[in-house]
Amino acid sequence: MKRTIWAAMTLAVILTSAILSSRSATVKKAVVVTKKEAKATVTTAFASYAADVYGTAKLKMAGLEFNVFEKALTGYYNLKQNNKLSAHSDVITVVDFNKPSSEKRMWIVDLAKKELLLNTWVAHGRGSGELNATQFSNQNNSNQSSLGFYVTNEVYYGKHGRSLKLDGLDTGFNTNARSRAVVLHAANYVCEKTIQMTGRLGRSQGCPAVSPEVSNKIIDLIKGKNMIFINANATDYTSKYLDDTFISKFTAPTAADSSMQLTGTGS
């Protein structure tokens, strides 16, 4: 009799333990699924927002690749979070040196209005290549373009007329922009006539040079702590501003708020 009772009690303990273990595993699995779903939700929210701006502004029709735009947008919100841009900054400039200089490879986009403000030609440095820019440098006297994120700064008058100073933010890639005098300026060799004559634009000493016909318009659109992103398929390029952890703080803009909000502030 005692053995029967003992066996029954042992079996009950085993069954209880198995049930609790099963419930624990189920709970853990549910937590993992919930976390994955939550991450998917915020990721989808950012991707949806990027796709909405991209589509509404007709950026595909203008030749801007979505993955390049998404990289620029990621950098923009990291820069905003870290207080590198003006609090009122809604305009981003994207330059894609994957494209030849004979194509219009600069896009200025108003994120608040979801509107393409300008699509135009931009020159690369003579040390970076002929028709295509394939080499990039942060070094003085390299005459090469530099990749990465920049912030626009002072407007000044120099040998190229009205120009715009730039501050590079990616250490090792463009942070010598000031000492190299890499600025946005007008150049007569940035025009359709040059392309017709030579098959490409003329080249700078590393500056993103633009057409004199639109230089003042560009400067007025992007001056005052706005972002420029210069992109290319360079395997060694990295940037802390392409960190996507901010996406977990993403809140899509509303009709009353034209820009994305991030909870908390950066450092």
PDB file of C-alpha atoms in Angstrom:
ATOM      1  CA  MET A   1       0.000   0.000   0.000  1.00  0.00           C
ATOM      2  CA  LYS A   2       2.773   2.401   0.988  1.00  0.00           C
ATOM      3  CA  ARG A   3       4.624   1.565  -2.223  1.00  0.00           C
ATOM      4  CA  THR A   4       1.509   2.319  -4.270  1.00  0.00           C
ATOM      5  CA  ILE A   5       1.035   5.699  -2.546  1.00  0.00           C
ATOM      6  CA  TRP A   6       4.730   6.536  -2.987  1.00  0.00           C
ATOM      7  CA  ALA A   7       4.615   5.618  -6.675  1.00  0.00           C
ATOM      8  CA  ALA A   8       1.508   7.751  -7.162  1.00  0.00           C
ATOM      9  CA  MET A   9       3.144  10.731  -5.430  1.00  0.00           C
ATOM     10  CA  THR A  10       6.320  10.340  -7.499  1.00  0.00           C
ATOM     11  CA  LEU A  11       4.304  10.208 -10.697  1.00  0.00           C
ATOM     12  CA  ALA A  12       2.369  13.323  -9.662  1.00  0.00           C
ATOM     13  CA  VAL A  13       5.609  15.235  -9.006  1.00  0.00           C
ATOM     14  CA  ILE A  14       7.022  14.196 -12.392  1.00  0.00           C
ATOM     15  CA  LEU A  15       3.832  15.214 -14.192  1.00  0.00           C
ATOM     16  CA  THR A  16       3.707  18.565 -12.366  1.00  0.00           C
ATOM     17  CA  SER A  17       7.356  19.252 -13.214  1.00  0.00           C
ATOM     18  CA  ALA A  18       6.761  18.387 -16.852  1.00  0.00           C
ATOM     19  CA  ILE A  19       3.727  20.656 -17.033  1.00  0.00           C
ATOM     20  CA  LEU A  20       5.586  23.578 -15.427  1.00  0.00           C
ATOM     21  CA  SER A  21       8.564  23.043 -17.713  1.00  0.00           C
ATOM     22  CA  SER A  22       6.304  22.976 -20.743  1.00  0.00           C
ATOM     23  CA  ARG A  23       4.533  26.164 -19.634  1.00  0.00           C
ATOM     24  CA  SER A  24       7.889  27.882 -19.036  1.00  0.00           C
ATOM     25  CA  ALA A  25       9.109  26.921 -22.492  1.00  0.00           C
ATOM     26  CA  THR A  26       5.842  28.155 -24.010  1.00  0.00           C
ATOM     27  CA  VAL A  27       6.132  31.485 -22.158  1.00  0.00           C
ATOM     28  CA  LYS A  28       9.773  31.915 -23.266  1.00  0.00           C
ATOM     29  CA  LYS A  29       8.831  31.119 -26.835  1.00  0.00           C
ATOM     30  CA  ALA A  30       5.971  33.609 -26.678  1.00  0.00           C
ATOM     31  CA  VAL A  31       8.338  36.304 -25.350  1.00  0.00           C
ATOM     32  CA  VAL A  32      10.798  35.628 -28.182  1.00  0.00           C
ATOM     33  CA  VAL A  33       8.023  35.783 -30.760  1.00  0.00           C
ATOM     34  CA  THR A  34       6.689  38.996 -29.232  1.00  0.00           C
ATOM     35  CA  LYS A  35      10.142  40.597 -29.375  1.00  0.00           C
ATOM     36  CA  LYS A  36      10.574  39.539 -32.981  1.00  0.00           C
ATOM     37  CA  GLU A  37       7.130  40.870 -33.857  1.00  0.00           C
ATOM     38  CA  ALA A  38       7.860  44.153 -32.091  1.00  0.00           C
ATOM     39  CA  LYS A  39      11.163  44.512 -33.959  1.00  0.00           C
ATOM     40  CA  ALA A  40       9.452  43.662 -37.233  1.00  0.00           C
ATOM     41  CA  THR A  41       6.792  46.284 -36.520  1.00  0.00           C
ATOM     42  CA  VAL A  42       9.243  49.151 -35.969  1.00  0.00           C
ATOM     43  CA  THR A  43      11.427  48.016 -38.862  1.00  0.00           C
ATOM     44  CA  THR A  44       8.400  47.857 -41.119  1.00  0.00           C
ATOM     45  CA  ALA A  45       7.306  51.289 -39.886  1.00  0.00           C
ATOM     46  CA  PHE A  46      10.611  52.876 -40.894  1.00  0.00           C
ATOM     47  CA  ALA A  47      10.746  51.001 -44.190  1.00  0.00           C
ATOM     48  CA  SER A  48       7.158  52.045 -44.929  1.00  0.00           C
ATOM     49  CA  TYR A  49       7.964  55.678 -44.166  1.00  0.00           C
ATOM     50  CA  ALA A  50      11.056  55.580 -46.389  1.00  0.00           C
ATOM     51  CA  ALA A  51       9.046  53.962 -49.180  1.00  0.00           C
ATOM     52  CA  ASP A  52       6.294  56.565 -48.808  1.00  0.00           C
ATOM     53  CA  VAL A  53       8.686  59.514 -49.154  1.00  0.00           C
ATOM     54  CA  TYR A  54      10.538  57.763 -51.981  1.00  0.00           C
ATOM     55  CA  GLY A  55       7.343  57.105 -53.906  1.00  0.00           C
ATOM     56  CA  THR A  56       5.613  60.426 -53.256  1.00  0.00           C
ATOM     57  CA  ALA A  57       8.702  62.407 -54.253  1.00  0.00           C
ATOM     58  CA  LYS A  58       9.051  60.249 -57.406  1.00  0.00           C
ATOM     59  CA  LEU A  59      12.702  59.577 -56.608  1.00  0.00           C
ATOM     60  CA  LYS A  60      12.839  56.385 -58.670  1.00  0.00           C
ATOM     61  CA  MET A  61      11.805  58.323 -61.759  1.00  0.00           C
ATOM     62  CA  ALA A  62      14.591  60.794 -60.969  1.00  0.00           C
ATOM     63  CA  GLY A  63      17.166  57.980 -60.882  1.00  0.00           C
ATOM     64  CA  LEU A  64      17.833  57.741 -57.134  1.00  0.00           C
ATOM     65  CA  GLU A  65      18.152  54.122 -55.990  1.00  0.00           C
ATOM     66  CA  PHE A  66      15.955  53.222 -52.987  1.00  0.00           C
ATOM     67  CA  ASN A  67      18.791  51.591 -51.016  1.00  0.00           C
ATOM     68  CA  VAL A  68      20.896  54.759 -51.367  1.00  0.00           C
ATOM     69  CA  PHE A  69      17.976  56.928 -50.258  1.00  0.00           C
ATOM     70  CA  GLU A  70      17.335  54.628 -47.280  1.00  0.00           C
ATOM     71  CA  LYS A  71      20.998  54.900 -46.230  1.00  0.00           C
ATOM     72  CA  ALA A  72      20.789  58.685 -46.450  1.00  0.00           C
ATOM     73  CA  LEU A  73      17.562  58.685 -44.432  1.00  0.00           C
ATOM     74  CA  THR A  74      19.130  56.453 -41.762  1.00  0.00           C
ATOM     75  CA  GLY A  75      22.064  58.844 -41.471  1.00  0.00           C
ATOM     76  CA  TYR A  76      19.769  61.854 -41.360  1.00  0.00           C
ATOM     77  CA  TYR A  77      17.849  60.607 -38.343  1.00  0.00           C
ATOM     78  CA  ASN A  78      21.012  59.541 -36.544  1.00  0.00           C
ATOM     79  CA  LEU A  79      22.404  63.020 -37.109  1.00  0.00           C
ATOM     80  CA  LYS A  80      19.170  64.588 -35.871  1.00  0.00           C
ATOM     81  CA  GLN A  81      19.209  62.382 -32.790  1.00  0.00           C
ATOM     82  CA  ASN A  82      22.781  63.467 -32.062  1.00  0.00           C
ATOM     83  CA  ASN A  83      21.980  67.164 -32.563  1.00  0.00           C
ATOM     84  CA  LYS A  84      24.314  67.555 -35.541  1.00  0.00           C
ATOM     85  CA  LEU A  85      21.686  69.239 -37.712  1.00  0.00           C
ATOM     86  CA  SER A  86      19.459  72.252 -37.354  1.00  0.00           C
ATOM     87  CA  ALA A  87      16.336  71.570 -35.320  1.00  0.00           C
ATOM     88  CA  HIS A  88      14.360  72.772 -38.340  1.00  0.00           C
ATOM     89  CA  SER A  89      16.243  70.666 -40.878  1.00  0.00           C
ATOM     90  CA  ASP A  90      13.871  68.852 -43.239  1.00  0.00           C
ATOM     91  CA  VAL A  91      16.025  68.885 -46.382  1.00  0.00           C
ATOM     92  CA  ILE A  92      18.593  66.239 -47.316  1.00  0.00           C
ATOM     93  CA  THR A  93      21.026  66.138 -50.222  1.00  0.00           C
ATOM     94  CA  VAL A  94      22.110  62.828 -51.715  1.00  0.00           C
ATOM     95  CA  VAL A  95      25.023  62.385 -54.131  1.00  0.00           C
ATOM     96  CA  ASP A  96      25.526  58.945 -55.672  1.00  0.00           C
ATOM     97  CA  PHE A  97      28.972  58.467 -57.185  1.00  0.00           C
ATOM     98  CA  ASN A  98      27.971  54.999 -58.337  1.00  0.00           C
ATOM     99  CA  LYS A  99      26.568  56.871 -61.310  1.00  0.00           C
ATOM    100  CA  PRO A 100      28.746  58.455 -64.029  1.00  0.00           C
ATOM    101  CA  SER A 101      29.225  62.221 -64.082  1.00  0.00           C
ATOM    102  CA  SER A 102      27.241  62.431 -67.319  1.00  0.00           C
ATOM    103  CA  GLU A 103      24.101  61.646 -65.294  1.00  0.00           C
ATOM    104  CA  LYS A 104      22.306  63.911 -62.847  1.00  0.00           C
ATOM    105  CA  ARG A 105      23.450  62.305 -59.606  1.00  0.00           C
ATOM    106  CA  MET A 106      22.597  64.933 -56.964  1.00  0.00           C
ATOM    107  CA  TRP A 107      19.126  64.982 -55.424  1.00  0.00           C
ATOM    108  CA  ILE A 108      17.797  67.513 -52.906  1.00  0.00           C
ATOM    109  CA  VAL A 109      14.721  66.205 -51.108  1.00  0.00           C
ATOM    110  CA  ASP A 110      12.309  67.966 -48.761  1.00  0.00           C
ATOM    111  CA  LEU A 111      11.260  65.248 -46.294  1.00  0.00           C
ATOM    112  CA  ALA A 112       8.477  67.316 -44.752  1.00  0.00           C
ATOM    113  CA  LYS A 113       6.794  67.945 -48.089  1.00  0.00           C
ATOM    114  CA  LYS A 114       7.930  64.578 -49.552  1.00  0.00           C
ATOM    115  CA  GLU A 115       9.101  66.504 -52.575  1.00  0.00           C
ATOM    116  CA  LEU A 116      12.131  66.410 -54.877  1.00  0.00           C
ATOM    117  CA  LEU A 117      13.398  69.979 -54.945  1.00  0.00           C
ATOM    118  CA  LEU A 118      16.234  69.521 -57.434  1.00  0.00           C
ATOM    119  CA  ASN A 119      18.011  66.824 -59.434  1.00  0.00           C
ATOM    120  CA  THR A 120      21.199  67.996 -61.081  1.00  0.00           C
ATOM    121  CA  TRP A 121      24.781  67.271 -62.142  1.00  0.00           C
ATOM    122  CA  VAL A 122      27.672  67.284 -59.684  1.00  0.00           C
ATOM    123  CA  ALA A 123      31.382  66.839 -60.367  1.00  0.00           C
ATOM    124  CA  HIS A 124      33.839  64.574 -58.563  1.00  0.00           C
ATOM    125  CA  GLY A 125      37.537  65.065 -57.887  1.00  0.00           C
ATOM    126  CA  ARG A 126      40.023  64.589 -60.727  1.00  0.00           C
ATOM    127  CA  GLY A 127      41.931  62.087 -58.608  1.00  0.00           C
ATOM    128  CA  SER A 128      38.820  59.932 -58.246  1.00  0.00           C
ATOM    129  CA  GLY A 129      38.490  58.961 -61.896  1.00  0.00           C
ATOM    130  CA  GLU A 130      37.381  60.083 -65.333  1.00  0.00           C
ATOM    131  CA  LEU A 131      33.715  59.415 -66.161  1.00  0.00           C
ATOM    132  CA  ASN A 132      33.183  57.418 -62.971  1.00  0.00           C
ATOM    133  CA  ALA A 133      34.488  58.106 -59.473  1.00  0.00           C
ATOM    134  CA  THR A 134      36.227  54.940 -58.281  1.00  0.00           C
ATOM    135  CA  GLN A 135      38.806  56.181 -55.773  1.00  0.00           C
ATOM    136  CA  PHE A 136      38.190  58.244 -52.658  1.00  0.00           C
ATOM    137  CA  SER A 137      40.402  59.880 -50.066  1.00  0.00           C
ATOM    138  CA  ASN A 138      40.425  62.059 -46.972  1.00  0.00           C
ATOM    139  CA  GLN A 139      44.023  63.173 -47.578  1.00  0.00           C
ATOM    140  CA  ASN A 140      45.284  66.632 -48.480  1.00  0.00           C
ATOM    141  CA  ASN A 141      46.447  67.091 -52.085  1.00  0.00           C
ATOM    142  CA  SER A 142      44.796  63.845 -53.195  1.00  0.00           C
ATOM    143  CA  ASN A 143      42.360  65.704 -55.461  1.00  0.00           C
ATOM    144  CA  GLN A 144      39.912  62.921 -54.682  1.00  0.00           C
ATOM    145  CA  SER A 145      36.320  63.127 -53.501  1.00  0.00           C
ATOM    146  CA  SER A 146      35.481  61.981 -49.976  1.00  0.00           C
ATOM    147  CA  LEU A 147      32.549  59.750 -49.077  1.00  0.00           C
ATOM    148  CA  GLY A 148      30.138  60.030 -46.191  1.00  0.00           C
ATOM    149  CA  PHE A 149      27.952  62.406 -44.237  1.00  0.00           C
ATOM    150  CA  TYR A 150      28.521  66.151 -44.221  1.00  0.00           C
ATOM    151  CA  VAL A 151      26.828  69.091 -42.551  1.00  0.00           C
ATOM    152  CA  THR A 152      26.531  72.366 -44.450  1.00  0.00           C
ATOM    153  CA  ASN A 153      27.940  75.427 -42.747  1.00  0.00           C
ATOM    154  CA  GLU A 154      28.946  78.997 -43.672  1.00  0.00           C
ATOM    155  CA  VAL A 155      28.230  80.717 -46.966  1.00  0.00           C
ATOM    156  CA  TYR A 156      31.240  82.687 -48.195  1.00  0.00           C
ATOM    157  CA  TYR A 157      32.672  84.300 -51.329  1.00  0.00           C
ATOM    158  CA  GLY A 158      35.852  82.788 -52.750  1.00  0.00           C
ATOM    159  CA  LYS A 159      37.591  82.234 -56.091  1.00  0.00           C
ATOM    160  CA  HIS A 160      34.523  80.345 -57.327  1.00  0.00           C
ATOM    161  CA  GLY A 161      32.116  83.048 -56.180  1.00  0.00           C
ATOM    162  CA  ARG A 162      29.393  82.309 -53.651  1.00  0.00           C
ATOM    163  CA  SER A 163      30.232  78.959 -52.034  1.00  0.00           C
ATOM    164  CA  LEU A 164      29.228  76.782 -49.097  1.00  0.00           C
ATOM    165  CA  LYS A 165      31.573  75.308 -46.494  1.00  0.00           C
ATOM    166  CA  LEU A 166      31.104  71.686 -45.473  1.00  0.00           C
ATOM    167  CA  ASP A 167      32.042  69.751 -42.350  1.00  0.00           C
ATOM    168  CA  GLY A 168      32.721  66.044 -42.792  1.00  0.00           C
ATOM    169  CA  LEU A 169      31.463  63.834 -39.962  1.00  0.00           C
ATOM    170  CA  ASP A 170      32.852  60.384 -40.838  1.00  0.00           C
ATOM    171  CA  THR A 171      36.235  59.944 -39.157  1.00  0.00           C
ATOM    172  CA  GLY A 172      38.869  58.725 -41.568  1.00  0.00           C
ATOM    173  CA  PHE A 173      36.699  59.338 -44.624  1.00  0.00           C
ATOM    174  CA  ASN A 174      35.804  63.048 -44.873  1.00  0.00           C
ATOM    175  CA  THR A 175      36.822  64.803 -41.650  1.00  0.00           C
ATOM    176  CA  ASN A 176      39.608  66.722 -43.431  1.00  0.00           C
ATOM    177  CA  ALA A 177      37.064  68.572 -45.546  1.00  0.00           C
ATOM    178  CA  ARG A 178      37.873  71.876 -43.820  1.00  0.00           C
ATOM    179  CA  SER A 179      41.654  71.606 -44.126  1.00  0.00           C
ATOM    180  CA  ARG A 180      41.311  70.435 -47.742  1.00  0.00           C
ATOM    181  CA  ALA A 181      38.883  73.281 -48.537  1.00  0.00           C
ATOM    182  CA  VAL A 182      36.313  70.793 -49.813  1.00  0.00           C
ATOM    183  CA  VAL A 183      33.288  73.019 -50.374  1.00  0.00           C
ATOM    184  CA  LEU A 184      30.238  73.203 -52.588  1.00  0.00           C
ATOM    185  CA  HIS A 185      30.886  75.713 -55.354  1.00  0.00           C
ATOM    186  CA  ALA A 186      29.960  76.596 -58.912  1.00  0.00           C
ATOM    187  CA  ALA A 187      32.127  75.521 -61.854  1.00  0.00           C
ATOM    188  CA  ASN A 188      31.703  76.264 -65.555  1.00  0.00           C
ATOM    189  CA  TYR A 189      32.747  72.711 -66.462  1.00  0.00           C
ATOM    190  CA  VAL A 190      29.582  71.347 -64.818  1.00  0.00           C
ATOM    191  CA  CYS A 191      27.183  71.651 -67.721  1.00  0.00           C
ATOM    192  CA  GLU A 192      25.563  69.696 -70.534  1.00  0.00           C
ATOM    193  CA  LYS A 193      27.876  71.272 -73.114  1.00  0.00           C
ATOM    194  CA  THR A 194      30.936  69.757 -71.415  1.00  0.00           C
ATOM    195  CA  ILE A 195      29.257  66.331 -71.434  1.00  0.00           C
ATOM    196  CA  GLN A 196      28.472  66.671 -75.155  1.00  0.00           C
ATOM    197  CA  MET A 197      32.075  67.627 -75.906  1.00  0.00           C
ATOM    198  CA  THR A 198      33.957  65.187 -73.665  1.00  0.00           C
ATOM    199  CA  GLY A 199      31.441  62.526 -72.631  1.00  0.00           C
ATOM    200  CA  ARG A 200      31.717  63.558 -68.978  1.00  0.00           C
ATOM    201  CA  LEU A 201      31.748  66.581 -66.678  1.00  0.00           C
ATOM    202  CA  GLY A 202      34.916  68.430 -65.859  1.00  0.00           C
ATOM    203  CA  ARG A 203      36.465  67.516 -62.510  1.00  0.00           C
ATOM    204  CA  SER A 204      37.271  69.392 -59.311  1.00  0.00           C
ATOM    205  CA  GLN A 205      40.061  69.121 -56.757  1.00  0.00           C
ATOM    206  CA  GLY A 206      37.747  67.065 -54.564  1.00  0.00           C
ATOM    207  CA  CYS A 207      34.806  69.442 -54.170  1.00  0.00           C
ATOM    208  CA  PRO A 208      31.213  68.594 -55.104  1.00  0.00           C
ATOM    209  CA  ALA A 209      31.115  71.272 -57.807  1.00  0.00           C
ATOM    210  CA  VAL A 210      27.779  72.187 -59.421  1.00  0.00           C
ATOM    211  CA  SER A 211      26.503  74.219 -62.356  1.00  0.00           C
ATOM    212  CA  PRO A 212      26.639  78.037 -62.018  1.00  0.00           C
ATOM    213  CA  GLU A 213      23.017  78.062 -63.235  1.00  0.00           C
ATOM    214  CA  VAL A 214      21.792  76.352 -60.056  1.00  0.00           C
ATOM    215  CA  SER A 215      24.566  76.956 -57.509  1.00  0.00           C
ATOM    216  CA  ASN A 216      22.812  79.812 -55.710  1.00  0.00           C
ATOM    217  CA  LYS A 217      19.560  77.857 -55.600  1.00  0.00           C
ATOM    218  CA  ILE A 218      21.358  74.845 -54.119  1.00  0.00           C
ATOM    219  CA  ILE A 219      23.173  76.938 -51.527  1.00  0.00           C
ATOM    220  CA  ASP A 220      19.946  78.619 -50.441  1.00  0.00           C
ATOM    221  CA  LEU A 221      18.158  75.263 -50.164  1.00  0.00           C
ATOM    222  CA  ILE A 222      20.780  73.429 -48.109  1.00  0.00           C
ATOM    223  CA  LYS A 223      22.758  76.016 -46.120  1.00  0.00           C
ATOM    224  CA  GLY A 224      22.527  76.204 -42.338  1.00  0.00           C
ATOM    225  CA  LYS A 225      23.246  72.785 -40.784  1.00  0.00           C
ATOM    226  CA  ASN A 226      21.613  70.481 -43.306  1.00  0.00           C
ATOM    227  CA  MET A 227      22.907  67.084 -44.409  1.00  0.00           C
ATOM    228  CA  ILE A 228      24.756  65.988 -47.528  1.00  0.00           C
ATOM    229  CA  PHE A 229      25.408  62.282 -48.048  1.00  0.00           C
ATOM    230  CA  ILE A 230      27.964  61.260 -50.679  1.00  0.00           C
ATOM    231  CA  ASN A 231      27.590  57.586 -51.546  1.00  0.00           C
ATOM    232  CA  ALA A 232      29.577  55.032 -53.544  1.00  0.00           C
ATOM    233  CA  ASN A 233      30.156  51.288 -53.488  1.00  0.00           C
ATOM    234  CA  ALA A 234      33.414  51.433 -51.539  1.00  0.00           C
ATOM    235  CA  THR A 235      33.982  48.285 -49.474  1.00  0.00           C
ATOM    236  CA  ASP A 236      36.054  50.070 -46.831  1.00  0.00           C
ATOM    237  CA  TYR A 237      33.496  52.810 -46.074  1.00  0.00           C
ATOM    238  CA  THR A 238      31.786  52.638 -42.697  1.00  0.00           C
ATOM    239  CA  SER A 239      29.839  55.175 -40.664  1.00  0.00           C
ATOM    240  CA  LYS A 240      28.443  55.247 -37.161  1.00  0.00           C
ATOM    241  CA  TYR A 241      25.545  57.224 -38.628  1.00  0.00           C
ATOM    242  CA  LEU A 242      24.346  54.144 -40.490  1.00  0.00           C
ATOM    243  CA  ASP A 243      23.523  52.501 -37.146  1.00  0.00           C
ATOM    244  CA  ASP A 244      19.888  51.365 -37.323  1.00  0.00           C
ATOM    245  CA  THR A 245      19.240  50.946 -33.595  1.00  0.00           C
ATOM    246  CA  PHE A 246      17.324  54.237 -33.649  1.00  0.00           C
ATOM    247  CA  ILE A 247      14.597  52.469 -35.606  1.00  0.00           C
ATOM    248  CA  SER A 248      13.257  51.013 -32.347  1.00  0.00           C
ATOM    249  CA  LYS A 249      12.380  54.616 -31.359  1.00  0.00           C
ATOM    250  CA  PHE A 250      10.702  55.410 -34.641  1.00  0.00           C
ATOM    251  CA  THR A 251       7.298  57.037 -34.717  1.00  0.00           C
ATOM    252  CA  ALA A 252       5.821  57.806 -38.095  1.00  0.00           C
ATOM    253  CA  PRO A 253       5.005  61.479 -38.678  1.00  0.00           C
ATOM    254  CA  THR A 254       1.444  62.692 -38.387  1.00  0.00           C
ATOM    255  CA  ALA A 255      -0.409  65.403 -40.256  1.00  0.00           C
ATOM    256  CA  ALA A 256       0.355  67.827 -37.434  1.00  0.00           C
ATOM    257  CA  ASP A 257       4.028  66.851 -37.325  1.00  0.00           C
ATOM    258  CA  SER A 258       5.903  66.816 -40.603  1.00  0.00           C
ATOM    259  CA  SER A 259       9.044  65.082 -39.322  1.00  0.00           C
ATOM    260  CA  MET A 260       9.779  61.732 -37.715  1.00  0.00           C
ATOM    261  CA  GLN A 261      10.049  61.777 -33.940  1.00  0.00           C
ATOM    262  CA  LEU A 262      12.545  59.877 -31.814  1.00  0.00           C
ATOM    263  CA  THR A 263      11.964  59.277 -28.142  1.00  0.00           C
ATOM    264  CA  GLY A 264      14.914  60.408 -26.056  1.00  0.00           C
ATOM    265  CA  THR A 265      17.964  62.326 -27.265  1.00  0.00           C
ATOM    266  CA  GLY A 266      21.371  61.371 -28.506  1.00  0.00           C
ATOM    267  CA  SER A 267      24.755  62.384 -27.200  1.00  0.00           C
TER     268      SER A 267
END
